[in-house]
Amino acid sequence: MFFVAGARNAAKFREVDILDKKKTVTALKPGEDRAILLGLGMILCSMMMYFVLGITVLRSCADSVWTEEGTCAVINSTVTGDMNCSYSCGSNCWRVSRFPCLQVYVSVNNTGRIGRLSHNEETQDASSECVYIPRCQKDSAAMRAVIVNISQHLKTNQHVSCFYDPSEQQDTVLLTRLYDHSAAFHTLLWPSCTLTIGALIIVMVNLTQYLSRLCEEIGKIKR
Ligand SMILES: *[C@@H]1O[C@H](CO)[C@@H](O)[C@H](O)[C@H]1NC(C)=O
Ligand SMILES: *[C@@H]1O[C@H](CO)[C@@H](O)[C@H](O)[C@H]1NC(C)=O
Ligand SMILES: *[C@@H]1O[C@H](CO)[C@@H](O)[C@H](O)[C@H]1NC(C)=O
Ligand SMILES: *[C@@H]1O[C@H](CO)[C@@H](O)[C@H](O)[C@H]1NC(C)=O
């Protein structure tokens, strides 16, 4: 008899408790829902960014063989001839322009190896001989000026810092790297920020919920 009454009482208390909880939850609901959705959206976004960037930039970083930095001494630097390039002159319109191809051989100070110099990975991919491929434009004199500038720079600075492949699979030596540690860092920075903020929003909403429930309970005890 006593037990049954006790159990009934407890059940009643639980009911009240649940009702109370429901009240606070429904009171906070619309804003919270949106916040949670925003948080989840940001986390999803960052996952997608990690995925896309991971298979582009990070793979290029990992594939890059020019890992060692050294000093390069210019051996010779010659203009081998003109290269054709095409620039856009509107929709479906391409015109041909030309720029001089500057070929530079250097010796890598640290190893004594001789290699052809290239501006970066993209230049190395695009051309087998030219140091630098300017953005194609109508004004070929401007492109020539850029190349002459580089040639002058290499004449006055006989030693330049450069990147080479320590395993000697690649003869080409790079002046600058597109894909290095700082590129990897910047690639991962934005998705990581988004992920952190998204997770923070969700944690904050849960914390708010928890605190409001706590407040409610304290209020009940005081009453
Ligand atoms: C420049 O040096 C390289 C390596 O020694 C050599 O193969 C090339 O023929 C030289 N080019 C000219 C124009 O002297
Ligand atoms: C560039 O184009 C001209 C014709 O406009 C052609 O005669 C020449 O062979 C081309 N040069 C190269 C390197 O493709
Ligand atoms: C390497 O470069 C330094 C200057 O950066 C120079 O003093 C040194 O003689 C060079 N060594 C060789 C082997 O070329
Ligand atoms: C040549 O290079 C210098 C700096 O290295 C730069 O100030 C100048 O604008 C360049 N000129 C051209 C035509 O690119």
mmCIF file of N, CA and C in Angstrom, residues 6-74:
data_model
loop_
_atom_site.group_PDB
_atom_site.id
_atom_site.type_symbol
_atom_site.label_atom_id
_atom_site.label_comp_id
_atom_site.label_asym_id
_atom_site.label_seq_id
_atom_site.Cartn_x
_atom_site.Cartn_y
_atom_site.Cartn_z
ATOM 1 N N GLY A 6 3.811 5.609 -2.769
ATOM 2 C CA GLY A 6 5.120 6.231 -3.027
ATOM 3 C C GLY A 6 5.409 6.257 -4.508
ATOM 4 N N ALA A 7 5.175 5.123 -5.168
ATOM 5 C CA ALA A 7 5.462 5.017 -6.590
ATOM 6 C C ALA A 7 4.592 6.001 -7.370
ATOM 7 N N ARG A 8 3.337 6.102 -6.967
ATOM 8 C CA ARG A 8 2.430 7.002 -7.670
ATOM 9 C C ARG A 8 2.929 8.452 -7.533
ATOM 10 N N ASN A 9 3.338 8.756 -6.287
ATOM 11 C CA ASN A 9 3.859 10.098 -6.045
ATOM 12 C C ASN A 9 5.083 10.400 -6.929
ATOM 13 N N ALA A 10 5.967 9.411 -6.953
ATOM 14 C CA ALA A 10 7.196 9.582 -7.737
ATOM 15 C C ALA A 10 6.837 9.802 -9.206
ATOM 16 N N ALA A 11 5.869 8.995 -9.681
ATOM 17 C CA ALA A 11 5.446 9.113 -11.071
ATOM 18 C C ALA A 11 4.906 10.516 -11.327
ATOM 19 N N LYS A 12 4.136 11.028 -10.386
ATOM 20 C CA LYS A 12 3.559 12.358 -10.542
ATOM 21 C C LYS A 12 4.681 13.395 -10.651
ATOM 22 N N PHE A 13 5.684 13.219 -9.733
ATOM 23 C CA PHE A 13 6.809 14.166 -9.737
ATOM 24 C C PHE A 13 7.506 14.155 -11.088
ATOM 25 N N ARG A 14 7.694 12.917 -11.592
ATOM 26 C CA ARG A 14 8.409 12.787 -12.866
ATOM 27 C C ARG A 14 7.622 13.496 -13.964
ATOM 28 N N GLU A 15 6.308 13.318 -13.917
ATOM 29 C CA GLU A 15 5.448 13.942 -14.915
ATOM 30 C C GLU A 15 5.639 15.461 -14.913
ATOM 31 N N VAL A 16 5.605 16.007 -13.686
ATOM 32 C CA VAL A 16 5.770 17.464 -13.533
ATOM 33 C C VAL A 16 7.124 17.884 -14.090
ATOM 34 N N ASP A 17 8.125 17.070 -13.731
ATOM 35 C CA ASP A 17 9.485 17.341 -14.177
ATOM 36 C C ASP A 17 9.541 17.399 -15.699
ATOM 37 N N ILE A 18 8.940 16.370 -16.327
ATOM 38 C CA ILE A 18 8.960 16.286 -17.791
ATOM 39 C C ILE A 18 8.228 17.478 -18.386
ATOM 40 N N LEU A 19 7.089 17.813 -17.800
ATOM 41 C CA LEU A 19 6.319 18.957 -18.290
ATOM 42 C C LEU A 19 7.167 20.227 -18.232
ATOM 43 N N ASP A 20 7.838 20.401 -17.083
ATOM 44 C CA ASP A 20 8.710 21.571 -16.902
ATOM 45 C C ASP A 20 9.779 21.629 -17.983
ATOM 46 N N LYS A 21 10.397 20.470 -18.171
ATOM 47 C CA LYS A 21 11.475 20.397 -19.154
ATOM 48 C C LYS A 21 10.949 20.753 -20.533
ATOM 49 N N LYS A 22 9.781 20.196 -20.860
ATOM 50 C CA LYS A 22 9.170 20.433 -22.158
ATOM 51 C C LYS A 22 8.934 21.917 -22.360
ATOM 52 N N LYS A 23 8.467 22.575 -21.278
ATOM 53 C CA LYS A 23 8.147 23.998 -21.360
ATOM 54 C C LYS A 23 9.393 24.798 -21.753
ATOM 55 N N THR A 24 10.509 24.537 -21.027
ATOM 56 C CA THR A 24 11.713 25.325 -21.303
ATOM 57 C C THR A 24 12.225 25.016 -22.697
ATOM 58 N N VAL A 25 12.164 23.731 -23.066
ATOM 59 C CA VAL A 25 12.682 23.352 -24.380
ATOM 60 C C VAL A 25 11.873 24.037 -25.474
ATOM 61 N N THR A 26 10.529 24.018 -25.343
ATOM 62 C CA THR A 26 9.725 24.638 -26.392
ATOM 63 C C THR A 26 9.929 26.148 -26.398
ATOM 64 N N ALA A 27 10.193 26.729 -25.207
ATOM 65 C CA ALA A 27 10.368 28.172 -25.156
ATOM 66 C C ALA A 27 11.607 28.602 -25.940
ATOM 67 N N LEU A 28 12.644 27.749 -25.911
ATOM 68 C CA LEU A 28 13.903 28.136 -26.561
ATOM 69 C C LEU A 28 13.986 27.647 -28.003
ATOM 70 N N LYS A 29 13.015 26.827 -28.381
ATOM 71 C CA LYS A 29 13.177 26.008 -29.574
ATOM 72 C C LYS A 29 13.582 26.714 -30.891
ATOM 73 N N PRO A 30 12.803 27.672 -31.402
ATOM 74 C CA PRO A 30 13.081 28.140 -32.767
ATOM 75 C C PRO A 30 14.506 28.658 -32.943
ATOM 76 N N GLY A 31 14.953 29.508 -31.997
ATOM 77 C CA GLY A 31 16.307 30.060 -32.102
ATOM 78 C C GLY A 31 17.345 28.961 -32.033
ATOM 79 N N GLU A 32 17.140 28.040 -31.134
ATOM 80 C CA GLU A 32 18.101 26.954 -30.947
ATOM 81 C C GLU A 32 18.209 26.097 -32.189
ATOM 82 N N ASP A 33 17.039 25.784 -32.732
ATOM 83 C CA ASP A 33 17.022 24.960 -33.943
ATOM 84 C C ASP A 33 17.887 25.575 -35.025
ATOM 85 N N ARG A 34 17.669 26.862 -35.214
ATOM 86 C CA ARG A 34 18.422 27.549 -36.267
ATOM 87 C C ARG A 34 19.920 27.536 -35.952
ATOM 88 N N ALA A 35 20.239 27.769 -34.684
ATOM 89 C CA ALA A 35 21.648 27.790 -34.289
ATOM 90 C C ALA A 35 22.287 26.425 -34.508
ATOM 91 N N ILE A 36 21.564 25.376 -34.122
ATOM 92 C CA ILE A 36 22.107 24.017 -34.298
ATOM 93 C C ILE A 36 22.290 23.715 -35.772
ATOM 94 N N LEU A 37 21.289 24.123 -36.578
ATOM 95 C CA LEU A 37 21.381 23.895 -38.024
ATOM 96 C C LEU A 37 22.590 24.621 -38.588
ATOM 97 N N LEU A 38 22.769 25.871 -38.145
ATOM 98 C CA LEU A 38 23.919 26.659 -38.609
ATOM 99 C C LEU A 38 25.215 25.942 -38.245
ATOM 100 N N GLY A 39 25.276 25.485 -36.983
ATOM 101 C CA GLY A 39 26.478 24.786 -36.526
ATOM 102 C C GLY A 39 26.747 23.543 -37.354
ATOM 103 N N LEU A 40 25.696 22.749 -37.571
ATOM 104 C CA LEU A 40 25.851 21.517 -38.349
ATOM 105 C C LEU A 40 26.254 21.841 -39.779
ATOM 106 N N GLY A 41 25.616 22.900 -40.346
ATOM 107 C CA GLY A 41 25.940 23.319 -41.708
ATOM 108 C C GLY A 41 27.401 23.690 -41.835
ATOM 109 N N MET A 42 27.897 24.427 -40.824
ATOM 110 C CA MET A 42 29.296 24.852 -40.872
ATOM 111 C C MET A 42 30.223 23.647 -40.790
ATOM 112 N N ILE A 43 29.857 22.687 -39.946
ATOM 113 C CA ILE A 43 30.698 21.488 -39.815
ATOM 114 C C ILE A 43 30.713 20.713 -41.132
ATOM 115 N N LEU A 44 29.526 20.601 -41.751
ATOM 116 C CA LEU A 44 29.424 19.896 -43.031
ATOM 117 C C LEU A 44 30.269 20.601 -44.093
ATOM 118 N N CYS A 45 30.138 21.933 -44.118
ATOM 119 C CA CYS A 45 30.892 22.764 -45.065
ATOM 120 C C CYS A 45 32.390 22.518 -44.908
ATOM 121 N N SER A 46 32.840 22.546 -43.653
ATOM 122 C CA SER A 46 34.275 22.401 -43.423
ATOM 123 C C SER A 46 34.741 21.011 -43.849
ATOM 124 N N MET A 47 33.875 20.003 -43.634
ATOM 125 C CA MET A 47 34.234 18.645 -44.061
ATOM 126 C C MET A 47 34.427 18.608 -45.575
ATOM 127 N N MET A 48 33.482 19.282 -46.292
ATOM 128 C CA MET A 48 33.590 19.295 -47.745
ATOM 129 C C MET A 48 34.837 20.035 -48.193
ATOM 130 N N MET A 49 35.127 21.145 -47.501
ATOM 131 C CA MET A 49 36.334 21.911 -47.856
ATOM 132 C C MET A 49 37.587 21.077 -47.627
ATOM 133 N N TYR A 50 37.617 20.361 -46.456
ATOM 134 C CA TYR A 50 38.762 19.481 -46.180
ATOM 135 C C TYR A 50 38.939 18.483 -47.315
ATOM 136 N N PHE A 51 37.810 17.918 -47.752
ATOM 137 C CA PHE A 51 37.848 16.882 -48.768
ATOM 138 C C PHE A 51 38.395 17.427 -50.088
ATOM 139 N N VAL A 52 37.758 18.545 -50.563
ATOM 140 C CA VAL A 52 38.141 19.109 -51.860
ATOM 141 C C VAL A 52 39.583 19.603 -51.829
ATOM 142 N N LEU A 53 39.911 20.379 -50.780
ATOM 143 C CA LEU A 53 41.260 20.931 -50.707
ATOM 144 C C LEU A 53 42.275 19.821 -50.484
ATOM 145 N N GLY A 54 41.845 18.829 -49.716
ATOM 146 C CA GLY A 54 42.749 17.718 -49.424
ATOM 147 C C GLY A 54 43.200 17.011 -50.678
ATOM 148 N N ILE A 55 42.248 16.792 -51.626
ATOM 149 C CA ILE A 55 42.644 16.049 -52.815
ATOM 150 C C ILE A 55 43.249 16.944 -53.885
ATOM 151 N N THR A 56 43.243 18.270 -53.705
ATOM 152 C CA THR A 56 43.927 19.126 -54.689
ATOM 153 C C THR A 56 45.248 19.634 -54.139
ATOM 154 N N VAL A 57 45.166 20.603 -53.231
ATOM 155 C CA VAL A 57 46.397 21.261 -52.773
ATOM 156 C C VAL A 57 47.300 20.308 -52.001
ATOM 157 N N LEU A 58 46.702 19.573 -51.062
ATOM 158 C CA LEU A 58 47.558 18.738 -50.220
ATOM 159 C C LEU A 58 48.237 17.640 -51.018
ATOM 160 N N ARG A 59 47.517 17.121 -52.043
ATOM 161 C CA ARG A 59 48.159 16.098 -52.859
ATOM 162 C C ARG A 59 49.313 16.686 -53.649
ATOM 163 N N SER A 60 49.080 17.922 -54.185
ATOM 164 C CA SER A 60 50.163 18.584 -54.898
ATOM 165 C C SER A 60 51.339 18.819 -53.974
ATOM 166 N N CYS A 61 51.021 19.170 -52.715
ATOM 167 C CA CYS A 61 52.086 19.385 -51.731
ATOM 168 C C CYS A 61 52.860 18.095 -51.510
ATOM 169 N N ALA A 62 52.111 17.011 -51.350
ATOM 170 C CA ALA A 62 52.745 15.737 -51.062
ATOM 171 C C ALA A 62 53.538 15.247 -52.275
ATOM 172 N N ASP A 63 52.995 15.542 -53.487
ATOM 173 C CA ASP A 63 53.660 15.085 -54.705
ATOM 174 C C ASP A 63 54.887 15.915 -55.047
ATOM 175 N N SER A 64 54.943 17.131 -54.502
ATOM 176 C CA SER A 64 56.027 18.038 -54.869
ATOM 177 C C SER A 64 57.369 17.431 -54.468
ATOM 178 N N VAL A 65 58.270 17.399 -55.421
ATOM 179 C CA VAL A 65 59.561 16.780 -55.144
ATOM 180 C C VAL A 65 60.627 17.813 -54.793
ATOM 181 N N TRP A 66 60.284 19.099 -55.012
ATOM 182 C CA TRP A 66 61.285 20.149 -54.771
ATOM 183 C C TRP A 66 61.264 20.534 -53.295
ATOM 184 N N THR A 67 61.826 19.686 -52.484
ATOM 185 C CA THR A 67 61.666 19.880 -51.054
ATOM 186 C C THR A 67 62.854 20.582 -50.403
ATOM 187 N N GLU A 68 64.016 20.556 -51.059
ATOM 188 C CA GLU A 68 65.198 21.137 -50.430
ATOM 189 C C GLU A 68 65.438 22.541 -50.933
ATOM 190 N N GLU A 69 65.786 23.430 -50.009
ATOM 191 C CA GLU A 69 66.114 24.788 -50.414
ATOM 192 C C GLU A 69 67.628 24.923 -50.453
ATOM 193 N N GLY A 70 68.084 25.635 -51.469
ATOM 194 C CA GLY A 70 69.522 25.820 -51.593
ATOM 195 C C GLY A 70 69.843 27.124 -52.289
ATOM 196 N N THR A 71 71.125 27.311 -52.595
ATOM 197 C CA THR A 71 71.542 28.476 -53.347
ATOM 198 C C THR A 71 71.928 28.011 -54.743
ATOM 199 N N CYS A 72 71.454 28.762 -55.737
ATOM 200 C CA CYS A 72 71.767 28.407 -57.107
ATOM 201 C C CYS A 72 72.633 29.485 -57.729
ATOM 202 N N ALA A 73 73.653 29.048 -58.443
ATOM 203 C CA ALA A 73 74.507 29.966 -59.173
ATOM 204 C C ALA A 73 74.136 29.899 -60.644
ATOM 205 N N VAL A 74 73.902 31.062 -61.256
ATOM 206 C CA VAL A 74 73.501 31.101 -62.660
ATOM 207 C C VAL A 74 74.697 30.734 -63.535
#
